[in-house]
Coordinates of C-alpha atoms in Angstrom, one line a residue:
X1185 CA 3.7 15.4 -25.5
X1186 CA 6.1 12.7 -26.2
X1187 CA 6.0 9.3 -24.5
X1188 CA 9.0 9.8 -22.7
X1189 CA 8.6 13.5 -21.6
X1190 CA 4.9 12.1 -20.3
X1191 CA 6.2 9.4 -18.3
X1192 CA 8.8 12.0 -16.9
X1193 CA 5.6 14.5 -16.1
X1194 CA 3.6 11.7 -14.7
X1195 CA 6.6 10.2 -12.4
X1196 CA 7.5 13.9 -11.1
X1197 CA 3.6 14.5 -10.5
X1198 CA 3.7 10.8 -8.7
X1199 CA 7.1 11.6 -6.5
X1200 CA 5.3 14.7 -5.3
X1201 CA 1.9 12.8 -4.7
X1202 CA 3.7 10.0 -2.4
X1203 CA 5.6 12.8 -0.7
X1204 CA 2.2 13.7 0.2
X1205 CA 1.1 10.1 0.8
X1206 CA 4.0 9.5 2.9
X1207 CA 5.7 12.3 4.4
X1208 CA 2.4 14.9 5.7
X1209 CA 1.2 11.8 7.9
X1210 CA 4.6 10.4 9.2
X1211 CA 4.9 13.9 10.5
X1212 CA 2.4 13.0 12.4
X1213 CA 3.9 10.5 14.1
X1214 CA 6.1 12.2 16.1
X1215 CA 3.5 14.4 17.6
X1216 CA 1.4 10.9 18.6
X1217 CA 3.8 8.7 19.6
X1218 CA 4.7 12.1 22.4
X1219 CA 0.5 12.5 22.8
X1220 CA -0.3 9.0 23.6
X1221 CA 2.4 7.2 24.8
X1222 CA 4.4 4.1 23.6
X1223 CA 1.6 1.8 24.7
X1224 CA -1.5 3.6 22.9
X1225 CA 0.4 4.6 20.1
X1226 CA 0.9 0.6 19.6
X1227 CA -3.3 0.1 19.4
X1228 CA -3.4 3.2 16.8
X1229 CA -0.6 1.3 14.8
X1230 CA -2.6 -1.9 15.1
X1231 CA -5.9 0.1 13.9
X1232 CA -4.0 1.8 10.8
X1233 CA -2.8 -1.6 10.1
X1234 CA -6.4 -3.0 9.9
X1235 CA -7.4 -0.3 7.5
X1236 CA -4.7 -1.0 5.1
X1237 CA -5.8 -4.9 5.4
X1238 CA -9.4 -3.5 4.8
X1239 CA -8.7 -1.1 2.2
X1240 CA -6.6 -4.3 0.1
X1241 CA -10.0 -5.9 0.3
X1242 CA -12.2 -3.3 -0.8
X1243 CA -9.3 -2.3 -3.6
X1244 CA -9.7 -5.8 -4.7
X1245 CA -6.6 -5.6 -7.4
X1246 CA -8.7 -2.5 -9.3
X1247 CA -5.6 -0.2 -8.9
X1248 CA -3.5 -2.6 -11.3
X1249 CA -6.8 -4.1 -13.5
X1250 CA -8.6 -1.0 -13.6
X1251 CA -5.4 0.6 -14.5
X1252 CA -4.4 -1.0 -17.5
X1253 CA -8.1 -1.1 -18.4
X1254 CA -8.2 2.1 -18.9
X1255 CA -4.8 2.6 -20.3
X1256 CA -5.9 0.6 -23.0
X1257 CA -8.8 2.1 -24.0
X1258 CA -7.9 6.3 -22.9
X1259 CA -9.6 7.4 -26.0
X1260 CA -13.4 5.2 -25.9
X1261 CA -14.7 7.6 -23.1
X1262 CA -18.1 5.6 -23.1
X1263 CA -16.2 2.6 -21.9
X1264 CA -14.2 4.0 -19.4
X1265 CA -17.3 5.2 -18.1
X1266 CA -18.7 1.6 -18.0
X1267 CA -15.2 0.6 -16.3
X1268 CA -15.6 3.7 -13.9
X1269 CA -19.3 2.1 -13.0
X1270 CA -18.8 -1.2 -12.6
X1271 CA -15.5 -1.0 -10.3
X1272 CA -17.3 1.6 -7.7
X1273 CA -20.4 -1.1 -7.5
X1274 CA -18.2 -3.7 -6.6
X1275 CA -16.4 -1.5 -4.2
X1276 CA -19.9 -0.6 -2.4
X1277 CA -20.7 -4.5 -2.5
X1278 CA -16.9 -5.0 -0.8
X1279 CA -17.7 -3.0 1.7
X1280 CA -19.8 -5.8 3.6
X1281 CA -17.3 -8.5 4.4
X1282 CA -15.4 -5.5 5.7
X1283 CA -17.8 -4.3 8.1
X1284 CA -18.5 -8.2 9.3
X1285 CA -14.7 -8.8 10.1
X1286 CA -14.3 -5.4 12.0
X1287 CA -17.5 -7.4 13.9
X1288 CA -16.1 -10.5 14.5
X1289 CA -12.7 -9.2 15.3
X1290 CA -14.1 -7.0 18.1
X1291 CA -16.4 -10.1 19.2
X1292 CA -13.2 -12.6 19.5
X1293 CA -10.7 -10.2 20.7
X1294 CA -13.1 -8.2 23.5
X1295 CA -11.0 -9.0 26.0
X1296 CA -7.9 -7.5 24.5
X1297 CA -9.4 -4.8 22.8
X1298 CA -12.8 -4.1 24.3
X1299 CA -12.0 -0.8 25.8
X1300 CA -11.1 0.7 22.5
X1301 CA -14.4 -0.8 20.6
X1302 CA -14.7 2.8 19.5
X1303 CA -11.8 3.6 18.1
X1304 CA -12.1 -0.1 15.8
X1305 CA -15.2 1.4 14.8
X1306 CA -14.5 4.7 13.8
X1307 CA -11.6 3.3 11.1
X1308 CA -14.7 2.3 9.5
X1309 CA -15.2 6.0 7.7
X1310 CA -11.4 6.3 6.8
X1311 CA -11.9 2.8 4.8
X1312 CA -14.7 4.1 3.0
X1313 CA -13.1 7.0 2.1
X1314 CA -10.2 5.4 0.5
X1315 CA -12.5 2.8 -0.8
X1316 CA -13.9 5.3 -3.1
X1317 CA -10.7 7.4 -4.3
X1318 CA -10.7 6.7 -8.0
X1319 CA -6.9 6.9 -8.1
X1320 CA -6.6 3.7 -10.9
X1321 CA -8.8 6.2 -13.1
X1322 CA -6.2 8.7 -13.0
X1323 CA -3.4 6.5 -13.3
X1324 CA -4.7 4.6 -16.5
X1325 CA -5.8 7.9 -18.0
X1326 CA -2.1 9.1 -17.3
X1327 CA -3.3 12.3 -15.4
X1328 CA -1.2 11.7 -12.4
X1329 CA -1.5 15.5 -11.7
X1330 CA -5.1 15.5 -10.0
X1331 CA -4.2 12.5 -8.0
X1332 CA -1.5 14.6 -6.6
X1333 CA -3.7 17.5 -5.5
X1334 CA -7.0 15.4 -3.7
X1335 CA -4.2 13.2 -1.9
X1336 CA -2.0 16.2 -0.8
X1337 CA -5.6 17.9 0.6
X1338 CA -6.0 14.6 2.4
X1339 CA -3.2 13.9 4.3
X1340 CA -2.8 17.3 4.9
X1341 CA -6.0 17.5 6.4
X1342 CA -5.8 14.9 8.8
X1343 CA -2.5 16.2 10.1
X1344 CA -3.9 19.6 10.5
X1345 CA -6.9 17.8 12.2
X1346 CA -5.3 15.7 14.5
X1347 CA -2.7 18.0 15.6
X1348 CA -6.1 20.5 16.5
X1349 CA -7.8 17.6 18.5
X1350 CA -5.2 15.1 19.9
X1351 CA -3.5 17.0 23.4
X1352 CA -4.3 13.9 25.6
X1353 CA -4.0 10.3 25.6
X1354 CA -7.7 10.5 26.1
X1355 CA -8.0 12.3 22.5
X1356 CA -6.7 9.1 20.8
X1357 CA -10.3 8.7 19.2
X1358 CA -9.9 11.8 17.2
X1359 CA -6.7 10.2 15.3
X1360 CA -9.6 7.9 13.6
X1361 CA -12.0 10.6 12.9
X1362 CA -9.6 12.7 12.0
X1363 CA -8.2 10.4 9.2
X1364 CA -11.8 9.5 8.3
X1365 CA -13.0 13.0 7.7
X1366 CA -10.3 13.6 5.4
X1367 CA -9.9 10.4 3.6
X1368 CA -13.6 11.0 3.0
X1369 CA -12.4 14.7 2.1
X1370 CA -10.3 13.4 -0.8
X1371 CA -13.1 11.0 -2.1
X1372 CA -15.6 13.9 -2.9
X1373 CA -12.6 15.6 -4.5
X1374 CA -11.1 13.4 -6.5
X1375 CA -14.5 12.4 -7.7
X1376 CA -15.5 15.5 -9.1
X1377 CA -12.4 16.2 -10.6
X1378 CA -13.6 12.8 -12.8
X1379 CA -16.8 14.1 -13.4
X1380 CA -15.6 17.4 -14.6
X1381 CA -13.3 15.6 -17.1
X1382 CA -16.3 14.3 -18.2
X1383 CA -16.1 10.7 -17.0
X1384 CA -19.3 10.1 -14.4
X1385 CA -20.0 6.7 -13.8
X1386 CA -21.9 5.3 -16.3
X1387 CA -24.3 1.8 -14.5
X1388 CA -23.1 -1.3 -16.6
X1389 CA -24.8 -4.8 -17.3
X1390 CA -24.6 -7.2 -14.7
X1391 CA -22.4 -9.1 -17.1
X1392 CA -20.1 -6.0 -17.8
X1393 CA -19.4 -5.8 -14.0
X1394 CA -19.0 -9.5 -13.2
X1395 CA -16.2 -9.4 -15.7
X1396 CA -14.6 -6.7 -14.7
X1397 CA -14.9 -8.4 -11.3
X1398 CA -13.4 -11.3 -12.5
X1399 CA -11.0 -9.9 -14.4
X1400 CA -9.4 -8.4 -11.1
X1401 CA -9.4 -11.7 -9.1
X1402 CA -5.9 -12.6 -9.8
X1403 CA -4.6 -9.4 -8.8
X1404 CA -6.7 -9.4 -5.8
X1405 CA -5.3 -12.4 -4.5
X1406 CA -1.7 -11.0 -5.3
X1407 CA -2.3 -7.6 -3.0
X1408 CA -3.5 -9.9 -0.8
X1409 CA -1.0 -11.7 -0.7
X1410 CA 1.7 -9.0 -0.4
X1411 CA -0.2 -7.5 2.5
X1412 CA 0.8 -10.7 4.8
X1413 CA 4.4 -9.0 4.7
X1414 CA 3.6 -5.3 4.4
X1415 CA 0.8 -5.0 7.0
X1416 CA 0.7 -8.5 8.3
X1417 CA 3.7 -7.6 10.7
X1418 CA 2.3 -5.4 13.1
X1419 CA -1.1 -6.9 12.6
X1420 CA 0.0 -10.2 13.8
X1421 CA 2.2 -8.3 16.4
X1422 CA -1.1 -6.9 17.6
X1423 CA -3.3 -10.2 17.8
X1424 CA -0.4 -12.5 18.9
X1425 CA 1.9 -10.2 21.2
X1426 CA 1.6 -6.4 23.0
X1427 CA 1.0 -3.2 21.8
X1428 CA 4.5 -2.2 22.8
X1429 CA 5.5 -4.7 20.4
X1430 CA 3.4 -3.1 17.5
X1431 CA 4.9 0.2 18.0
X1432 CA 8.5 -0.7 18.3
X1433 CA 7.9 -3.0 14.7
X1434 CA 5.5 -0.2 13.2
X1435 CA 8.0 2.8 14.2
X1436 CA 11.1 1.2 12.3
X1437 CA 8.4 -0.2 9.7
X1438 CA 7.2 3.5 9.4
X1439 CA 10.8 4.5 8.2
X1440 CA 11.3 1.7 5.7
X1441 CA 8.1 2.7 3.9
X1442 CA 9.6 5.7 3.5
X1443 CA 12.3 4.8 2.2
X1444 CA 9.8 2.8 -0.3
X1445 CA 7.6 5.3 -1.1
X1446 CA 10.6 7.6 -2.9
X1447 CA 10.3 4.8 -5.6
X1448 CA 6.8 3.9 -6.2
X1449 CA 6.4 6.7 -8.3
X1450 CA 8.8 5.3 -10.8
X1451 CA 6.8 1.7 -10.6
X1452 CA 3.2 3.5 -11.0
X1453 CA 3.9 5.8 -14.0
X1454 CA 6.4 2.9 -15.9
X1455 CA 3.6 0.7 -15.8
X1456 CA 1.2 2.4 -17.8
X1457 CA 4.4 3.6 -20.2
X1458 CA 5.8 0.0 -20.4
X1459 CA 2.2 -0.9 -21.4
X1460 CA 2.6 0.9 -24.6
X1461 CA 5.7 1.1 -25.5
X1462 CA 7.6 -2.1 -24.2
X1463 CA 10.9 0.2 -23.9
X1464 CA 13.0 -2.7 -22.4
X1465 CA 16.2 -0.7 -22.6
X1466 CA 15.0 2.8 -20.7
X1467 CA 13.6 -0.1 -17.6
X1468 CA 17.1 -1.4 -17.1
X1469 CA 18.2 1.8 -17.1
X1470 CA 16.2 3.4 -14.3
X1471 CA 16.6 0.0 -12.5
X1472 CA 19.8 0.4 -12.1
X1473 CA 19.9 4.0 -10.9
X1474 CA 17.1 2.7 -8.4
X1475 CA 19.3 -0.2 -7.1
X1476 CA 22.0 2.4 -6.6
X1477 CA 19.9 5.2 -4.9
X1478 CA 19.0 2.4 -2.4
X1479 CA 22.2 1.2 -1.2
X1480 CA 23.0 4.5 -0.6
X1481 CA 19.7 4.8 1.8
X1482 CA 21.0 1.5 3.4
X1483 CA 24.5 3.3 4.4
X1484 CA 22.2 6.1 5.7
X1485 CA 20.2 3.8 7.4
X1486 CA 23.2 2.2 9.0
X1487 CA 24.5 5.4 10.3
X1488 CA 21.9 7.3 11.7
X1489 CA 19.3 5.2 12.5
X1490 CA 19.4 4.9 15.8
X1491 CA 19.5 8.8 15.9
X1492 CA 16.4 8.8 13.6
X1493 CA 14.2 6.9 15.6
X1494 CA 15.1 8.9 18.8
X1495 CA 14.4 12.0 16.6
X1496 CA 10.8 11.2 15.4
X1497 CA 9.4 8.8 17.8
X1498 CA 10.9 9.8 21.1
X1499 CA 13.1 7.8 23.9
X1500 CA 11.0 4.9 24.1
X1501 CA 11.9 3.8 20.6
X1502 CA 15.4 3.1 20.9
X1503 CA 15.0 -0.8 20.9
X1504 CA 13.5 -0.5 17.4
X1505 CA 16.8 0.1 16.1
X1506 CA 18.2 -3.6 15.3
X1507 CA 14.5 -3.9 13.6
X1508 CA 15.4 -1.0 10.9
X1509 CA 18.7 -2.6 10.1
X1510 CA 17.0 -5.7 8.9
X1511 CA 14.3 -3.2 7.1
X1512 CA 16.9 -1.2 5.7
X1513 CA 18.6 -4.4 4.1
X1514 CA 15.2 -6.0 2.9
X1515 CA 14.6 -1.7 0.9
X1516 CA 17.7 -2.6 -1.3
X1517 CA 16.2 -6.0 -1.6
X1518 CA 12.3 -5.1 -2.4
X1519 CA 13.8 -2.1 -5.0
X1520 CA 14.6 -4.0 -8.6
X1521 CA 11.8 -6.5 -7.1
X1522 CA 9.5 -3.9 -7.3
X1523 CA 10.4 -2.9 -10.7
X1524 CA 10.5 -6.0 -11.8
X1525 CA 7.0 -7.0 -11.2
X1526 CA 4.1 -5.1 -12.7
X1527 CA 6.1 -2.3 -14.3
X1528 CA 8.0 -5.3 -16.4
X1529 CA 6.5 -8.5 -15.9
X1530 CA 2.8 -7.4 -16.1
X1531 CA 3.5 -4.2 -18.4
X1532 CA 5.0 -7.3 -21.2
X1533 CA 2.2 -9.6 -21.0
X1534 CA 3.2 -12.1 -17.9
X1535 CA 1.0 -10.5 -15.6
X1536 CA 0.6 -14.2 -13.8
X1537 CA 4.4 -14.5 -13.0
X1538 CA 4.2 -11.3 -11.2
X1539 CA 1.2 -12.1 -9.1
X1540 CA 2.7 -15.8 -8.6
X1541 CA 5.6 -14.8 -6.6
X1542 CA 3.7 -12.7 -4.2
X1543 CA 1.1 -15.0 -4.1
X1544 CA 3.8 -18.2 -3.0
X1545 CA 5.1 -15.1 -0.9
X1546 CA 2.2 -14.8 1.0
X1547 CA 1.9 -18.3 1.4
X1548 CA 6.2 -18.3 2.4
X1549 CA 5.0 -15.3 5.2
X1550 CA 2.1 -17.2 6.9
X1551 CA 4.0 -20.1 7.5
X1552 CA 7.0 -17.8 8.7
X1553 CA 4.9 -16.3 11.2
X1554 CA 3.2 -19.7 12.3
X1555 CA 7.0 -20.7 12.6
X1556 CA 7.1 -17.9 15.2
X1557 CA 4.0 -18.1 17.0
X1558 CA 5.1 -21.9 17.4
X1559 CA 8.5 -21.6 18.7
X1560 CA 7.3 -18.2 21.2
X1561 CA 9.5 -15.9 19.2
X1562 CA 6.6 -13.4 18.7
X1563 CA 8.9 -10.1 19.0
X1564 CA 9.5 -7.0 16.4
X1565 CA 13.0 -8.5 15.1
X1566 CA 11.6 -11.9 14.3
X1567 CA 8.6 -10.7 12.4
X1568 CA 11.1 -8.3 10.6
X1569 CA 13.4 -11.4 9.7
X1570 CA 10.6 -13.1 8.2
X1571 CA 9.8 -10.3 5.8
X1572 CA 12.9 -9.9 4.6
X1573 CA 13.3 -13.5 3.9
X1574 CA 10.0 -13.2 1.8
X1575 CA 11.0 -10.6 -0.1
X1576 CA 14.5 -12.1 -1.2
X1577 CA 12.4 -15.4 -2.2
X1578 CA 10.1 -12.5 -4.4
X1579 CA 13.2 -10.9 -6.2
X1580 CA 14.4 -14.5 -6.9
X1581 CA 11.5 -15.2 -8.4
X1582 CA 10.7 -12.5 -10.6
X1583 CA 14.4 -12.3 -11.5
X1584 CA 14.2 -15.7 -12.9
X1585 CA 10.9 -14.5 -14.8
X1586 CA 12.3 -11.5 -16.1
X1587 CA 15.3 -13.6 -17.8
X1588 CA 12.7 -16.3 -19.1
X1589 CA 10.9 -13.4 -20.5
X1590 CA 14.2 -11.6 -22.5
X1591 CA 15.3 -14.4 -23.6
X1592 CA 12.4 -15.3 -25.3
X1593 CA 11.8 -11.9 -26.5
X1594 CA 15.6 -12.5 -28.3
X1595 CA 14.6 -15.1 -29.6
X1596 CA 11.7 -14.0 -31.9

């Protein structure tokens, strides 16, 4: 298969994989925000949003150093294996400062959140099952295909699951078993669909795994980074302000990573294929038809917004409506940003520029939201301003970069 027809194959296989990602659980949604009310449906928001913190920790940047890992070195299977090792050992190890922050965030926030201790608790098995989905394997071996299949059994499975046990809001407990059982569902999968392909873990040297660790600290701190703007909303919502506030910022939040996760495909298989090829042209290319594809979902989003979040989330929604206009805005912004970061920056060498500007990003966000917190203004709109502010300072940023980079490339 030629490189182009393989990055076509691997970014269909990934469009149908985040239509699984995405679309089987936000169907969900409808049915929980109806079962549980605006209130409770704000906690379960808050939860999912602690998971996704968690599961950045527990990731540690391995999806993006792991990746190109592997892409590297696709045909020296005893050293993939070595790679495949030493990441899941540092994921087990990650696992503890996890479990200690879901304690001391119960501990300080009793009062607030005592009465659903449980539910805290029971997001626990869902982070371990994510913990140990070995999608960066796929993704640096290029076999985007088996990612597709454990993630659609997944998702699918906890939709079926929670539509079976949620009728009440007394059944809210069974949203976070439900996710766990099948996010621990997909694990088992997609683990033996490695080992089958003949790549079980193989138990490094302490110094193998300490720099494959270390290797992955920079990118760490960069997911990190970009989670204070992608999860840190309705997680600050949820320490700071109400749950009614987390679900009016998480239901027009929900929308707008929808409208993201059409194009992460395209980012997750050029990175590997800009890796090896450097096709500078093709990227401009496909940029440009992104860029266009999302001013078109802005105009959508415009229109029918309002009618959207009625739809899916019910009456009590409606006042989430002036926060998906400033979502809607910051998708045509976070589009050629996206593109622009690890698919060209860090696929041509200048892996530090793209984790730079989320990193200052991260840094821009917290004092945005202290900015908030200071002045009282801790509402949905607000919080939304402040991310889309973040995210125009990230396309500057990488923009410039991107320039640097072509201009030096001309130069040669």
């Amino acid at each position: 298969m030629s490189a182009k027809n393989k990055l076509i194959s691997n970014t269909g296989a990934l469009f149908a994989l985040q239509l699984a990602n995405y679309i089987l659980p936000f169907l969900i949604i409808p049915f929980l925000t109806r079962m549980l009310g605006v209130s409770l449906y704000g906690v379960v928001a808050f939860g999912l949003a602690m998971v996704q913190i968690a599961c950045i920790i527990t990731d540690f940047g391995f999806n993006l150093s792991a990746t190109r890992q592997i892409a590297s070195h696709q045909t020296n299977r005893e050293f993939v294996r070595k790679i495949i090792g030493a990441v899941h050992l540092c994921k087990l190890f990650l696992l503890v400062p996890v479990g200690a922050l879901f304690f001391f965030f119960l501990y300080f926030q009793d009062q607030k959140y005592g009465e659903y201790a449980s539910f805290f608790w029971l997001l626990l098995i869902p982070i371990v099952g994510q913990t140990f989905q070995p999608i960066w394997f796929f993704q640096g071996m290029e076999k985007m295909g088996f990612i597709t299949l454990f993630v659609v059994l997944a998702r699918s499975s906890y939709v079926l699951l929670a539509i079976l046990f949620v009728s009440t809001p007394d059944d809210y407990l069974w949203v976070a078993i439900a996710n766990g059982v099948a996010q621990v569902l997909g694990a088992v999968v997609a683990i033996g669909f490695m080992v089958r392909l003949g790549y079980s873990p193989l138990l490094p040297e302490w110094g193998f795994t300490k720099a494959i660790f270390t290797e992955s600290i920079e990118f760490f701190w960069s997911r990190a980074a970009v989670a204070t703007y992608t999860a840190g909303g309705a997680f600050f919502l949820g320490l700071i302000s109400t749950p009614v506030a987390v679900a009016h910022y998480s239901a027009a939040e929900q929308l707008y990573k929808g409208a993201q996760a059409l194009f992460q495909p395209i980012s997750q298989a050029l990175y590997p294929y800009m890796t090896r090829t450097k096709n500078i042209p093709l990227f401009f290319k496909i940029m440009k038809c992104a860029v266009a594809i999302s001013l078109l979902g802005l105009s959508f989003g415009l229109l029918f917004g309002d009618w959207l979040l009625m739809l899916f989330f019910g009456q009590g929604f409606s006042e989430s409506y002036s926060v998906l206009v400033i979502f809607m805005i910051a998708f045509c912004v976070t589009t050629p940003s996206v593109l622009m970061g690890y698919p060209f920056l860090g696929a041509m060498g200048d892996t530090r520029s793209a984790n730079l500007s989320v990193m200052f990003a991260g840094v821009l966000q917290i004092v945005l939201l202290v900015f908030i917190w200071f002045f009282g203004w801790v509402e949905a709109s607000p919080v939304a301003v402040s991310v889309l502010l973040v995210e125009i300072f990230v396309l500057g940023y990488r923009g410039v970069k991107v320039k640097m980079l072509i201009n030096r490339i001309k130069n040669v």
